Every structure is written in C-alpha cells, then in structure tokens.
C-alpha cells in the first residue's frame, strides 16, 4: 500500500520551508502527501512568502496537495492579535479542523491518511493522531543540540540545576554529547530574560507539553526527524537515548540546489525584483559581498539599524541588506548612492547565499538561516535575538568554527566598531578568517554529501519510509 502522509505545519516561514522540502522528498519516494497549514498563514505571514504560491499542481509533484486547516484566524480581522495569543486561542478550532482531514476516507481521490508528521509548537496534533490511532513523527525544526537541551531540562534534572544557578550566567552545564554550555547561551525560554518574559510562559509551556507528553516523546512512541545532519551534531546523535528515535534527515532547504530540481527555482513570490538583487550580486567578485538578514520574525530596533549603517559605510565592502518593515534608523549612506550597497525588504535567501559573490552572512542565527548558510559554505557573524539563536551562535563560533559571535553592549546593541571588527575577522586575510572560510567550505561539502544519494540523511529518510511501509 502507498503511504499517505499528512504534514501539519505551524504557520511560520521557518517551519513551512523545511516541511515543504520534506513533502517533496516523500513524494519523490513515491508517497502521497497532504500538506496542511492554517488558511490564514498566507495572510498573516509576510506577503512575499505566501506558500499558496507553491505549485501544488505541478505534474512533477502531483502526489502533493495542499489542504488547509482552519484556526479561526481565517476572516482576516486579526491583524492586531499578538502572535503568541494564537497558541491559546486556536487549539480547539485547529484540532477539530484537523480531525476531519485526518479521518477522511479519501482526500481529493487519494487514499486515507496513514501517517502524520508535524512541526514543533502544535502539540495538539499528537492528540488528534492518538485519538485516530494514527502513527506520527515530529519534525524538529531546530538543531538536535536543542532537542537534547530541552529533553534534559524536562527529564534529566537540569531544570533544577539551572534554577539554582541562574544568578551566575557563566555557570557551565555539561549535557551528554554537547560541548559545555553556559547558562547565558541556553535557549532564551530557559533563562530569565526580562525583555522576553511575556513570550516565555507560552513557549516554554508548549515545549513542556511536547516533552512531557505521554503519547509522544516522553512515552517514546514517536519518531523525531531532525533538520540537521549526522556529521554536524554527531555527539548528540550518538549519545542521545536510542529509544527516543531521533533521526537526522537534513539539511531540508527551500531550494532547487540540493534536491535536483524537484522544487521550483524559488518558492517565494518576490515583492522585490529578483533580477535586481541577483544582478547586483553578479557585479561583484567571489566572497566580497556582506549579506545582512534576520529571518522572518525579528525586527531590528532603530539604534541597531543606525549602527549597521555606520559599519557598512566604514567597512567599504559591497552589501545586500534585507530590512523588513519600517526602515527606522537605516541611513542610506554613500555606498548605496555609489551603487555598492542595496537595501531590499525580502529575497530568496537560498539563492542569495548560494551566489559566489556572498562572502559573509550577518544573521540572527535562526536555525534555517544557519543551516542554509552552512549548506552554502558562507561564514557567519551571529547576532542572536531569542529562542534557540543564542545556542546556535555558540555552535557556529565555538564548535563548527565557521563564523563568529558578535559582542553586543549592555543595551543589547551591536556597535558599528564591533561589527567592523567581526567583518575584518571573517572576511579579512588574517589566520582566523582563513580558518573560518576553510571550515565553512568543509561543512558545505559535508552538508551536500549527507543529502546526496546514499548520504547519511538520504539513507535515514529512505529507511524511515521503508519502516513505515512495513508497519502500515
Ligand atoms: C524562527 C526562529 O527565529 C528561529 O530561531 C527558529 O530556529 C525557527 O523559527 P526565523 O526567525 O524566521 O525563525 O528564522 P529562520 O529559522 O532563519 O527562518 C527564516 C526563513 O525565511 C529561512 O528559511 C530564510 O531562507 C527565509 N528568508 C528570510 C527568506 O527567504 N528571505 C528573507 O529575506 C529572509
């Protein structure tokens, strides 16, 4: 019997991108896939990233269909609602909507659902799967290191250890398979950060629900697919309890570059003129352009944008800078006037990162951005904002050594002088720059090898599909 996977996605860009890539890989392997995220996703998200523009009717991906679930945000009148209210308000509506998809005898002429895969932050999906007796897997959209940290936080006594040492932010924790990590570098929900406390309660609650859920991870009934690859986090993959079934299948990238053309060139409908920024990049020699972008959620404050503007002027290097929303503090400097800088509000990041002219990525170290940079061999300067980013940047700077962590001031602002110093370190001729660039190249090769035919992630995915076929 051909399996029919229902892929349920928390409606943010950073989950949709890897899950859509997984959808294409499953279809490639001969399965049916129904991809489901909220109807309101395309309205709420940045318009440039409307996933409804994904060519679900493309003959190459005819086994893939889009079937939205309703989260009650569909009427378009929720502009003012805070993102984190979403988790509290929509659960019942989502559950009900999803139940009707997952229990349908057929969907658009395709057989009934046999397996559910869902992303983090929507633990209610596992309730539906359990109710209907459907097997399930979680797609973990952060590094495996983060899975290990949260797992040990909820199960290994680390919660108490952190609570009793949180006054000393440099206190170092040793988790199995992970380099020693200080309290300040843990994910932001696990440490007191007054400016983020309003998010903490909701998000930590969701993680708690995922990790203490009798039906899933804690009960070991579930497979955890991770958007990472074995070589990158081998310490975690080899030390994590085998009964947790944590399987690396990445990198899952929103691009045609790694999967031989099954995805269209660009799943993101541009509001910017694609040609303009790609032509801009075409004008520069290899590894010369600074690319700055901070994901699909964070906005930089005015003071920070001013410091970026100063650093970009002083560095004298060409740059491509994605500024989402209001351009407060962005000073169009002489580089823009001379045509050596370009400001845009969105781009196809994988296309930009894989352009040979890009020599450095100034990033918030969101996991997709980090992985996309690794897969493109581009060294990073990390300026973490929240969630997993403070841990991701430590991995980049201290473990993979393919970038540096920028030091911010007491006010959380990265000064232009420090950014210039980091740019010189990463892009200049010094020993550290050479080492970082060599490491970036090495990780790019390893990333590419892991997803090619017979690579570790490729085999893991094939075996996962085979095992499911045997059991359904
Ligand atoms: C969030 C969190 O910040 C991150 O830490 C967590 O791991 C996942 O959820 P986000 O901030 O959006 O995600 O960052 P990131 O994970 O980097 O995802 C952003 C995605 O948007 C990437 O796939 C990137 O390629 C895409 N993007 C971003 C574009 O295509 N164009 C842009 O201009 C900016």
GROMACS .gro file of C-alpha atoms and ligand atoms in nm:
model
  506
    1UNK     CA    1   0.000   0.000   0.000
    2UNK     CA    2   0.125   0.350  -0.082
    3UNK     CA    3   0.151   0.561   0.231
    4UNK     CA    4  -0.033   0.889   0.258
    5UNK     CA    5   0.141   1.137   0.487
    6UNK     CA    6  -0.041   1.429   0.644
    7UNK     CA    7   0.215   1.703   0.710
    8UNK     CA    8   0.088   1.959   0.957
    9UNK     CA    9   0.277   2.283   0.987
   10UNK     CA   10   0.276   2.559   1.244
   11UNK     CA   11   0.220   2.853   1.011
   12UNK     CA   12   0.553   3.037   1.010
   13UNK     CA   13   0.807   3.061   0.732
   14UNK     CA   14   1.073   2.880   0.932
   15UNK     CA   15   0.857   2.568   0.964
   16UNK     CA   16   0.693   2.581   0.622
   17UNK     CA   17   1.027   2.592   0.438
   18UNK     CA   18   1.176   2.267   0.575
   19UNK     CA   19   0.842   2.083   0.589
   20UNK     CA   20   0.768   2.162   0.223
   21UNK     CA   21   1.108   2.027   0.133
   22UNK     CA   22   1.035   1.710   0.329
   23UNK     CA   23   0.700   1.688   0.147
   24UNK     CA   24   0.880   1.690  -0.187
   25UNK     CA   25   1.122   1.422  -0.075
   26UNK     CA   26   0.840   1.196   0.041
   27UNK     CA   27   0.664   1.243  -0.293
   28UNK     CA   28   0.991   1.166  -0.469
   29UNK     CA   29   0.998   0.836  -0.279
   30UNK     CA   30   0.651   0.750  -0.414
   31UNK     CA   31   0.427   0.851  -0.121
   32UNK     CA   32   0.116   1.065  -0.124
   33UNK     CA   33   0.143   1.382   0.079
   34UNK     CA   34  -0.119   1.622   0.203
   35UNK     CA   35   0.044   1.940   0.327
   36UNK     CA   36  -0.160   2.133   0.577
   37UNK     CA   37  -0.115   2.467   0.744
   38UNK     CA   38  -0.361   2.733   0.850
   39UNK     CA   39  -0.578   2.910   0.595
   40UNK     CA   40  -0.470   3.239   0.746
   41UNK     CA   41  -0.100   3.162   0.711
   42UNK     CA   42  -0.057   3.338   0.383
   43UNK     CA   43  -0.244   3.644   0.506
   44UNK     CA   44  -0.065   3.671   0.837
   45UNK     CA   45   0.282   3.599   0.710
   46UNK     CA   46   0.487   3.838   0.510
   47UNK     CA   47   0.305   3.854   0.175
   48UNK     CA   48   0.623   3.771  -0.013
   49UNK     CA   49   0.626   3.428   0.143
   50UNK     CA   50   0.278   3.313   0.050
   51UNK     CA   51   0.305   2.937   0.046
   52UNK     CA   52  -0.014   2.927  -0.155
   53UNK     CA   53   0.203   3.020  -0.449
   54UNK     CA   54   0.370   2.683  -0.423
   55UNK     CA   55   0.287   2.500  -0.747
   56UNK     CA   56   0.093   2.211  -0.598
   57UNK     CA   57  -0.043   2.133  -0.943
   58UNK     CA   58   0.297   2.086  -1.098
   59UNK     CA   59   0.290   1.743  -1.271
   60UNK     CA   60   0.620   1.650  -1.102
   61UNK     CA   61   0.463   1.685  -0.762
   62UNK     CA   62   0.113   1.564  -0.839
   63UNK     CA   63   0.113   1.343  -0.529
   64UNK     CA   64   0.136   1.655  -0.316
   65UNK     CA   65  -0.172   1.855  -0.231
   66UNK     CA   66  -0.243   2.147  -0.007
   67UNK     CA   67  -0.529   2.107   0.235
   68UNK     CA   68  -0.562   2.392   0.482
   69UNK     CA   69  -0.688   2.368   0.838
   70UNK     CA   70  -0.890   2.639   0.998
   71UNK     CA   71  -0.753   2.808   1.307
   72UNK     CA   72  -1.027   3.067   1.339
   73UNK     CA   73  -0.799   3.339   1.209
   74UNK     CA   74  -0.934   3.298   0.861
   75UNK     CA   75  -1.155   3.605   0.847
   76UNK     CA   76  -0.866   3.845   0.804
   77UNK     CA   77  -0.972   4.057   1.101
   78UNK     CA   78  -0.697   3.950   1.331
   79UNK     CA   79  -0.424   4.190   1.229
   80UNK     CA   80  -0.390   4.329   1.579
   81UNK     CA   81  -0.376   3.996   1.759
   82UNK     CA   82  -0.043   3.905   1.909
   83UNK     CA   83   0.130   3.603   1.765
   84UNK     CA   84   0.153   3.429   2.100
   85UNK     CA   85  -0.224   3.454   2.161
   86UNK     CA   86  -0.250   3.220   1.869
   87UNK     CA   87  -0.147   2.921   2.075
   88UNK     CA   88  -0.404   2.990   2.343
   89UNK     CA   89  -0.697   3.078   2.123
   90UNK     CA   90  -0.687   2.844   1.829
   91UNK     CA   91  -0.621   2.499   1.964
   92UNK     CA   92  -0.979   2.368   1.967
   93UNK     CA   93  -1.058   2.504   1.624
   94UNK     CA   94  -0.737   2.353   1.479
   95UNK     CA   95  -0.796   2.019   1.643
   96UNK     CA   96  -1.146   1.995   1.507
   97UNK     CA   97  -1.044   2.101   1.158
   98UNK     CA   98  -0.752   1.862   1.151
   99UNK     CA   99  -0.959   1.571   1.277
  100UNK     CA  100  -1.184   1.600   0.973
  101UNK     CA  101  -0.885   1.589   0.733
  102UNK     CA  102  -0.707   1.306   0.910
  103UNK     CA  103  -1.016   1.085   0.935
  104UNK     CA  104  -1.149   1.140   0.581
  105UNK     CA  105  -1.184   0.810   0.388
  106UNK     CA  106  -1.017   0.983   0.093
  107UNK     CA  107  -0.880   1.328   0.008
  108UNK     CA  108  -0.916   1.453  -0.349
  109UNK     CA  109  -0.932   1.095  -0.478
  110UNK     CA  110  -0.627   0.989  -0.278
  111UNK     CA  111  -0.633   0.716  -0.012
  112UNK     CA  112  -0.693   0.794   0.356
  113UNK     CA  113  -0.413   0.933   0.572
  114UNK     CA  114  -0.180   0.665   0.713
  115UNK     CA  115   0.083   0.875   0.896
  116UNK     CA  116   0.109   1.222   1.047
  117UNK     CA  117   0.421   1.442   1.060
  118UNK     CA  118   0.401   1.776   1.238
  119UNK     CA  119   0.632   2.060   1.336
  120UNK     CA  120   0.702   2.186   1.687
  121UNK     CA  121   0.469   2.435   1.868
  122UNK     CA  122   0.148   2.249   1.778
  123UNK     CA  123   0.137   1.962   2.028
  124UNK     CA  124  -0.240   1.933   1.980
  125UNK     CA  125  -0.166   1.745   1.655
  126UNK     CA  126  -0.045   1.447   1.856
  127UNK     CA  127  -0.378   1.440   2.041
  128UNK     CA  128  -0.562   1.410   1.710
  129UNK     CA  129  -0.324   1.142   1.583
  130UNK     CA  130  -0.359   0.942   1.906
  131UNK     CA  131  -0.739   0.972   1.901
  132UNK     CA  132  -0.749   0.837   1.546
  133UNK     CA  133  -0.489   0.570   1.614
  134UNK     CA  134  -0.252   0.711   1.350
  135UNK     CA  135   0.126   0.675   1.388
  136UNK     CA  136   0.317   1.003   1.395
  137UNK     CA  137   0.655   1.176   1.380
  138UNK     CA  138   0.768   1.517   1.488
  139UNK     CA  139   0.982   1.733   1.259
  140UNK     CA  140   1.220   1.908   1.499
  141UNK     CA  141   1.299   2.239   1.327
  142UNK     CA  142   1.595   2.337   1.546
  143UNK     CA  143   1.939   2.175   1.593
  144UNK     CA  144   1.949   1.834   1.764
  145UNK     CA  145   2.152   2.005   2.037
  146UNK     CA  146   1.840   2.200   2.128
  147UNK     CA  147   1.635   1.882   2.140
  148UNK     CA  148   1.890   1.739   2.382
  149UNK     CA  149   1.889   2.056   2.595
  150UNK     CA  150   1.508   2.062   2.625
  151UNK     CA  151   1.494   1.688   2.681
  152UNK     CA  152   1.741   1.702   2.968
  153UNK     CA  153   1.575   2.015   3.104
  154UNK     CA  154   1.246   1.833   3.143
  155UNK     CA  155   1.377   1.484   3.215
  156UNK     CA  156   1.734   1.500   3.341
  157UNK     CA  157   1.726   1.728   3.644
  158UNK     CA  158   1.869   2.025   3.455
  159UNK     CA  159   1.564   2.239   3.531
  160UNK     CA  160   1.658   2.243   3.898
  161UNK     CA  161   2.028   2.288   3.820
  162UNK     CA  162   1.959   2.594   3.604
  163UNK     CA  163   1.714   2.741   3.856
  164UNK     CA  164   1.966   2.714   4.139
  165UNK     CA  165   2.250   2.868   3.935
  166UNK     CA  166   2.074   3.125   3.721
  167UNK     CA  167   2.232   3.418   3.908
  168UNK     CA  168   2.564   3.310   3.761
  169UNK     CA  169   2.509   3.333   3.387
  170UNK     CA  170   2.856   3.196   3.319
  171UNK     CA  171   2.776   2.874   3.510
  172UNK     CA  172   2.863   2.594   3.273
  173UNK     CA  173   2.642   2.291   3.209
  174UNK     CA  174   2.762   1.962   3.069
  175UNK     CA  175   2.499   1.776   2.870
  176UNK     CA  176   2.564   1.441   2.701
  177UNK     CA  177   2.713   1.490   2.354
  178UNK     CA  178   2.714   1.871   2.377
  179UNK     CA  179   3.018   2.095   2.444
  180UNK     CA  180   2.995   2.268   2.785
  181UNK     CA  181   2.739   2.545   2.759
  182UNK     CA  182   2.696   2.842   2.992
  183UNK     CA  183   2.354   2.939   3.124
  184UNK     CA  184   2.353   3.265   2.927
  185UNK     CA  185   2.381   3.070   2.599
  186UNK     CA  186   2.087   2.838   2.662
  187UNK     CA  187   1.767   2.897   2.464
  188UNK     CA  188   1.606   3.217   2.586
  189UNK     CA  189   1.299   3.042   2.733
  190UNK     CA  190   1.512   2.857   2.987
  191UNK     CA  191   1.684   3.159   3.141
  192UNK     CA  192   1.543   3.475   3.296
  193UNK     CA  193   1.542   3.748   3.028
  194UNK     CA  194   1.302   4.023   3.141
  195UNK     CA  195   1.250   4.161   2.790
  196UNK     CA  196   1.130   3.819   2.670
  197UNK     CA  197   0.930   3.706   2.973
  198UNK     CA  198   0.588   3.758   2.814
  199UNK     CA  199   0.676   3.501   2.545
  200UNK     CA  200   0.849   3.267   2.783
  201UNK     CA  201   0.541   3.141   2.964
  202UNK     CA  202   0.359   3.043   2.646
  203UNK     CA  203   0.653   2.897   2.456
  204UNK     CA  204   0.806   2.712   2.748
  205UNK     CA  205   0.460   2.572   2.819
  206UNK     CA  206   0.446   2.436   2.463
  207UNK     CA  207   0.789   2.277   2.494
  208UNK     CA  208   0.687   2.128   2.827
  209UNK     CA  209   0.375   1.988   2.668
  210UNK     CA  210   0.582   1.833   2.387
  211UNK     CA  211   0.844   1.682   2.617
  212UNK     CA  212   0.614   1.559   2.892
  213UNK     CA  213   0.350   1.430   2.655
  214UNK     CA  214   0.268   1.070   2.746
  215UNK     CA  215   0.166   0.998   2.389
  216UNK     CA  216   0.483   1.114   2.225
  217UNK     CA  217   0.843   1.194   2.311
  218UNK     CA  218   0.828   1.113   2.679
  219UNK     CA  219   0.640   0.795   2.601
  220UNK     CA  220   0.886   0.707   2.322
  221UNK     CA  221   0.605   0.625   2.079
  222UNK     CA  222   0.715   0.879   1.831
  223UNK     CA  223   0.992   0.930   1.580
  224UNK     CA  224   1.173   1.264   1.589
  225UNK     CA  225   1.300   1.371   1.247
  226UNK     CA  226   1.561   1.646   1.279
  227UNK     CA  227   1.651   1.913   1.025
  228UNK     CA  228   2.023   1.856   1.072
  229UNK     CA  229   2.282   1.603   0.961
  230UNK     CA  230   2.484   1.343   1.147
  231UNK     CA  231   2.832   1.490   1.097
  232UNK     CA  232   2.723   1.832   1.218
  233UNK     CA  233   2.596   1.711   1.556
  234UNK     CA  234   2.740   1.360   1.580
  235UNK     CA  235   2.799   1.395   1.958
  236UNK     CA  236   2.429   1.448   2.019
  237UNK     CA  237   2.311   1.185   1.771
  238UNK     CA  238   2.539   0.919   1.914
  239UNK     CA  239   2.474   0.997   2.280
  240UNK     CA  240   2.101   1.053   2.279
  241UNK     CA  241   1.893   0.769   2.416
  242UNK     CA  242   1.824   0.533   2.122
  243UNK     CA  243   1.467   0.474   2.235
  244UNK     CA  244   1.394   0.840   2.159
  245UNK     CA  245   1.431   0.762   1.787
  246UNK     CA  246   1.598   1.091   1.694
  247UNK     CA  247   1.686   1.078   1.322
  248UNK     CA  248   1.874   1.345   1.123
  249UNK     CA  249   1.734   1.394   0.771
  250UNK     CA  250   1.863   1.741   0.677
  251UNK     CA  251   1.952   1.985   0.560
  252UNK     CA  252   1.597   2.044   0.435
  253UNK     CA  253   1.636   2.362   0.233
  254UNK     CA  254   1.379   2.565   0.043
  255UNK     CA  255   1.577   2.538  -0.276
  256UNK     CA  256   1.630   2.358  -0.601
  257UNK     CA  257   2.002   2.344  -0.532
  258UNK     CA  258   2.015   2.033  -0.319
  259UNK     CA  259   1.736   1.807  -0.439
  260UNK     CA  260   1.798   1.801  -0.809
  261UNK     CA  261   1.520   2.028  -0.922
  262UNK     CA  262   1.209   1.885  -0.762
  263UNK     CA  263   1.135   2.222  -0.609
  264UNK     CA  264   1.085   2.518  -0.835
  265UNK     CA  265   1.364   2.770  -0.853
  266UNK     CA  266   1.203   2.989  -0.597
  267UNK     CA  267   0.900   2.908  -0.384
  268UNK     CA  268   0.887   3.260  -0.253
  269UNK     CA  269   0.695   3.509  -0.460
  270UNK     CA  270   0.907   3.820  -0.462
  271UNK     CA  271   0.790   4.164  -0.376
  272UNK     CA  272   1.136   4.276  -0.474
  273UNK     CA  273   1.268   4.245  -0.820
  274UNK     CA  274   1.465   3.920  -0.809
  275UNK     CA  275   1.670   4.024  -1.105
  276UNK     CA  276   1.777   4.347  -0.936
  277UNK     CA  277   1.945   4.181  -0.639
  278UNK     CA  278   2.085   3.886  -0.832
  279UNK     CA  279   2.224   4.128  -1.091
  280UNK     CA  280   2.367   4.334  -0.808
  281UNK     CA  281   2.547   4.022  -0.681
  282UNK     CA  282   2.666   3.937  -1.033
  283UNK     CA  283   2.869   4.258  -1.038
  284UNK     CA  284   3.099   4.157  -0.751
  285UNK     CA  285   3.395   3.919  -0.723
  286UNK     CA  286   3.376   3.597  -0.523
  287UNK     CA  287   3.333   3.627  -0.144
  288UNK     CA  288   3.323   4.007  -0.144
  289UNK     CA  289   2.962   4.095  -0.052
  290UNK     CA  290   2.821   4.120   0.302
  291UNK     CA  291   2.465   3.983   0.325
  292UNK     CA  292   2.256   4.100   0.623
  293UNK     CA  293   1.919   3.948   0.711
  294UNK     CA  294   1.742   3.849   1.032
  295UNK     CA  295   1.479   3.592   0.941
  296UNK     CA  296   1.105   3.624   0.909
  297UNK     CA  297   1.007   3.727   1.262
  298UNK     CA  298   1.263   3.962   1.423
  299UNK     CA  299   1.274   4.335   1.356
  300UNK     CA  300   1.583   4.536   1.444
  301UNK     CA  301   1.541   4.849   1.651
  302UNK     CA  302   1.630   5.194   1.526
  303UNK     CA  303   1.960   5.218   1.721
  304UNK     CA  304   2.074   4.888   1.578
  305UNK     CA  305   1.996   4.987   1.220
  306UNK     CA  306   2.195   5.307   1.269
  307UNK     CA  307   2.497   5.106   1.387
  308UNK     CA  308   2.462   4.871   1.088
  309UNK     CA  309   2.453   5.172   0.854
  310UNK     CA  310   2.773   5.312   1.007
  311UNK     CA  311   2.955   4.980   0.992
  312UNK     CA  312   2.856   4.921   0.630
  313UNK     CA  313   2.982   5.266   0.537
  314UNK     CA  314   3.310   5.219   0.725
  315UNK     CA  315   3.375   4.867   0.601
  316UNK     CA  316   3.384   4.991   0.241
  317UNK     CA  317   3.264   4.648   0.124
  318UNK     CA  318   2.961   4.590  -0.100
  319UNK     CA  319   2.650   4.473   0.083
  320UNK     CA  320   2.298   4.342   0.036
  321UNK     CA  321   2.078   4.424   0.335
  322UNK     CA  322   1.728   4.287   0.394
  323UNK     CA  323   1.533   4.536   0.606
  324UNK     CA  324   1.183   4.412   0.681
  325UNK     CA  325   0.911   4.660   0.772
  326UNK     CA  326   0.985   5.020   0.869
  327UNK     CA  327   1.336   5.132   0.786
  328UNK     CA  328   1.381   5.323   1.110
  329UNK     CA  329   1.743   5.417   1.170
  330UNK     CA  330   1.852   5.288   0.832
  331UNK     CA  331   2.073   5.561   0.694
  332UNK     CA  332   2.112   5.535   0.322
  333UNK     CA  333   2.481   5.602   0.306
  334UNK     CA  334   2.716   5.691   0.028
  335UNK     CA  335   2.768   5.322  -0.055
  336UNK     CA  336   2.406   5.300  -0.167
  337UNK     CA  337   2.444   5.620  -0.365
  338UNK     CA  338   2.759   5.486  -0.529
  339UNK     CA  339   2.580   5.159  -0.606
  340UNK     CA  340   2.793   4.942  -0.376
  341UNK     CA  341   2.507   4.872  -0.136
  342UNK     CA  342   2.150   4.752  -0.192
  343UNK     CA  343   1.855   4.761   0.050
  344UNK     CA  344   1.568   4.519  -0.008
  345UNK     CA  345   1.272   4.406   0.201
  346UNK     CA  346   1.281   4.033   0.119
  347UNK     CA  347   1.477   3.798  -0.104
  348UNK     CA  348   1.506   3.433  -0.186
  349UNK     CA  349   1.770   3.371   0.076
  350UNK     CA  350   1.894   3.036  -0.053
  351UNK     CA  351   1.958   3.190  -0.394
  352UNK     CA  352   2.146   3.479  -0.238
  353UNK     CA  353   2.354   3.257  -0.010
  354UNK     CA  354   2.447   3.025  -0.294
  355UNK     CA  355   2.574   3.314  -0.508
  356UNK     CA  356   2.954   3.309  -0.523
  357UNK     CA  357   2.981   3.685  -0.454
  358UNK     CA  358   2.848   3.648  -0.098
  359UNK     CA  359   3.138   3.632   0.148
  360UNK     CA  360   2.970   3.674   0.485
  361UNK     CA  361   2.622   3.647   0.637
  362UNK     CA  362   2.533   3.878   0.925
  363UNK     CA  363   2.249   3.675   1.077
  364UNK     CA  364   2.034   3.631   1.387
  365UNK     CA  365   2.125   3.258   1.366
  366UNK     CA  366   1.769   3.135   1.329
  367UNK     CA  367   1.811   2.766   1.256
  368UNK     CA  368   1.705   2.779   0.890
  369UNK     CA  369   1.933   3.073   0.820
  370UNK     CA  370   2.221   2.898   0.995
  371UNK     CA  371   2.168   2.572   0.808
  372UNK     CA  372   2.122   2.749   0.474
  373UNK     CA  373   2.450   2.932   0.535
  374UNK     CA  374   2.626   2.607   0.627
  375UNK     CA  375   2.492   2.436   0.313
  376UNK     CA  376   2.617   2.728   0.101
  377UNK     CA  377   2.958   2.748   0.269
  378UNK     CA  378   2.909   3.109   0.377
  379UNK     CA  379   3.082   3.219   0.702
  380UNK     CA  380   2.856   3.388   0.958
  381UNK     CA  381   2.857   3.676   1.203
  382UNK     CA  382   2.592   3.591   1.463
  383UNK     CA  383   2.372   3.840   1.641
  384UNK     CA  384   2.118   3.623   1.826
  385UNK     CA  385   1.782   3.765   1.932
  386UNK     CA  386   1.578   3.496   2.112
  387UNK     CA  387   1.475   3.129   2.130
  388UNK     CA  388   1.740   2.884   2.005
  389UNK     CA  389   1.953   3.156   1.844
  390UNK     CA  390   2.180   3.215   2.145
  391UNK     CA  391   2.274   2.846   2.142
  392UNK     CA  392   2.303   2.825   1.763
  393UNK     CA  393   2.556   3.108   1.756
  394UNK     CA  394   2.770   2.929   2.016
  395UNK     CA  395   2.776   2.621   1.794
  396UNK     CA  396   2.883   2.836   1.497
  397UNK     CA  397   3.154   3.021   1.689
  398UNK     CA  398   3.281   2.752   1.924
  399UNK     CA  399   3.204   2.410   1.776
  400UNK     CA  400   3.181   2.435   1.397
  401UNK     CA  401   3.411   2.740   1.384
  402UNK     CA  402   3.256   2.866   1.063
  403UNK     CA  403   3.175   3.209   1.196
  404UNK     CA  404   3.195   3.441   1.495
  405UNK     CA  405   2.957   3.565   1.761
  406UNK     CA  406   2.934   3.946   1.769
  407UNK     CA  407   2.962   4.105   2.114
  408UNK     CA  408   2.674   4.336   2.198
  409UNK     CA  409   2.677   4.623   2.451
  410UNK     CA  410   2.486   4.628   2.782
  411UNK     CA  411   2.189   4.772   2.591
  412UNK     CA  412   2.185   4.474   2.355
  413UNK     CA  413   2.304   4.684   2.061
  414UNK     CA  414   2.592   4.572   1.841
  415UNK     CA  415   2.815   4.876   1.786
  416UNK     CA  416   2.949   4.959   1.442
  417UNK     CA  417   3.311   4.927   1.560
  418UNK     CA  418   3.248   4.570   1.681
  419UNK     CA  419   3.069   4.477   1.359
  420UNK     CA  420   3.362   4.617   1.158
  421UNK     CA  421   3.600   4.409   1.372
  422UNK     CA  422   3.394   4.095   1.308
  423UNK     CA  423   3.378   4.168   0.934
  424UNK     CA  424   3.754   4.204   0.925
  425UNK     CA  425   3.796   3.878   1.117
  426UNK     CA  426   3.565   3.684   0.887
  427UNK     CA  427   3.642   3.845   0.551
  428UNK     CA  428   3.998   3.971   0.602
  429UNK     CA  429   4.329   3.795   0.536
  430UNK     CA  430   4.407   3.703   0.897
  431UNK     CA  431   4.464   3.349   1.020
  432UNK     CA  432   4.122   3.326   1.189
  433UNK     CA  433   3.946   3.437   0.869
  434UNK     CA  434   4.127   3.169   0.668
  435UNK     CA  435   4.036   2.906   0.924
  436UNK     CA  436   3.669   3.014   0.928
  437UNK     CA  437   3.647   3.009   0.549
  438UNK     CA  438   3.811   2.666   0.532
  439UNK     CA  439   3.566   2.530   0.790
  440UNK     CA  440   3.271   2.684   0.605
  441UNK     CA  441   3.386   2.507   0.289
  442UNK     CA  442   3.426   2.178   0.476
  443UNK     CA  443   3.075   2.197   0.629
  444UNK     CA  444   2.926   2.279   0.290
  445UNK     CA  445   3.075   1.958   0.149
  446UNK     CA  446   2.954   1.751   0.443
  447UNK     CA  447   2.603   1.901   0.417
  448UNK     CA  448   2.586   1.825   0.050
  449UNK     CA  449   2.715   1.469   0.098
  450UNK     CA  450   2.458   1.393   0.364
  451UNK     CA  451   2.161   1.451   0.131
  452UNK     CA  452   2.302   1.309  -0.189
  453UNK     CA  453   2.206   0.953  -0.293
  454UNK     CA  454   2.344   0.717  -0.029
  455UNK     CA  455   2.434   1.001   0.211
  456UNK     CA  456   2.351   0.965   0.582
  457UNK     CA  457   2.039   1.183   0.579
  458UNK     CA  458   1.920   1.036   0.250
  459UNK     CA  459   1.951   0.681   0.386
  460UNK     CA  460   1.782   0.778   0.713
  461UNK     CA  461   1.484   0.913   0.523
  462UNK     CA  462   1.464   0.609   0.295
  463UNK     CA  463   1.475   0.374   0.595
  464UNK     CA  464   1.214   0.580   0.777
  465UNK     CA  465   0.979   0.547   0.477
  466UNK     CA  466   1.052   0.173   0.441
  467UNK     CA  467   0.984   0.111   0.810
  468UNK     CA  468   0.652   0.290   0.787
  469UNK     CA  469   0.553   0.097   0.476
  470UNK     CA  470   0.627  -0.229   0.664
  471UNK     CA  471   0.414  -0.131   0.961
  472UNK     CA  472   0.108   0.014   0.779
  473LIG     C1  473   1.227   3.130   1.391
  473LIG     C2  474   1.333   3.147   1.496
  473LIG     O1  475   1.380   3.279   1.496
  473LIG     C3  476   1.445   3.051   1.481
  473LIG     O2  477   1.542   3.074   1.580
  473LIG     C4  478   1.395   2.913   1.492
  473LIG     O3  479   1.501   2.820   1.477
  473LIG     C5  480   1.290   2.892   1.387
  473LIG     O4  481   1.189   2.991   1.398
  473LIG     P1  482   1.306   3.292   1.182
  473LIG     O5  483   1.340   3.398   1.280
  473LIG     O6  484   1.212   3.325   1.076
  473LIG     O7  485   1.258   3.157   1.254
  473LIG     O8  486   1.448   3.247   1.118
  473LIG     P2  487   1.495   3.126   1.033
  473LIG     O9  488   1.485   2.998   1.106
  473LIG    O10  489   1.630   3.164   0.986
  473LIG    O11  490   1.394   3.117   0.910
  473LIG     C6  491   1.377   3.219   0.816
  473LIG     C7  492   1.345   3.159   0.680
  473LIG    O12  493   1.299   3.264   0.596
  473LIG     C8  494   1.467   3.098   0.613
  473LIG    O13  495   1.432   2.976   0.550
  473LIG     C9  496   1.508   3.201   0.509
  473LIG    O14  497   1.563   3.146   0.391
  473LIG    C10  498   1.376   3.269   0.477
  473LIG     N1  499   1.400   3.409   0.438
  473LIG    C11  500   1.428   3.504   0.530
  473LIG    C12  501   1.396   3.440   0.305
  473LIG    O15  502   1.375   3.353   0.218
  473LIG     N2  503   1.418   3.569   0.268
  473LIG    C13  504   1.445   3.668   0.355
  473LIG    O16  505   1.463   3.783   0.311
  473LIG    C14  506   1.451   3.634   0.492
   0.00000   0.00000   0.00000
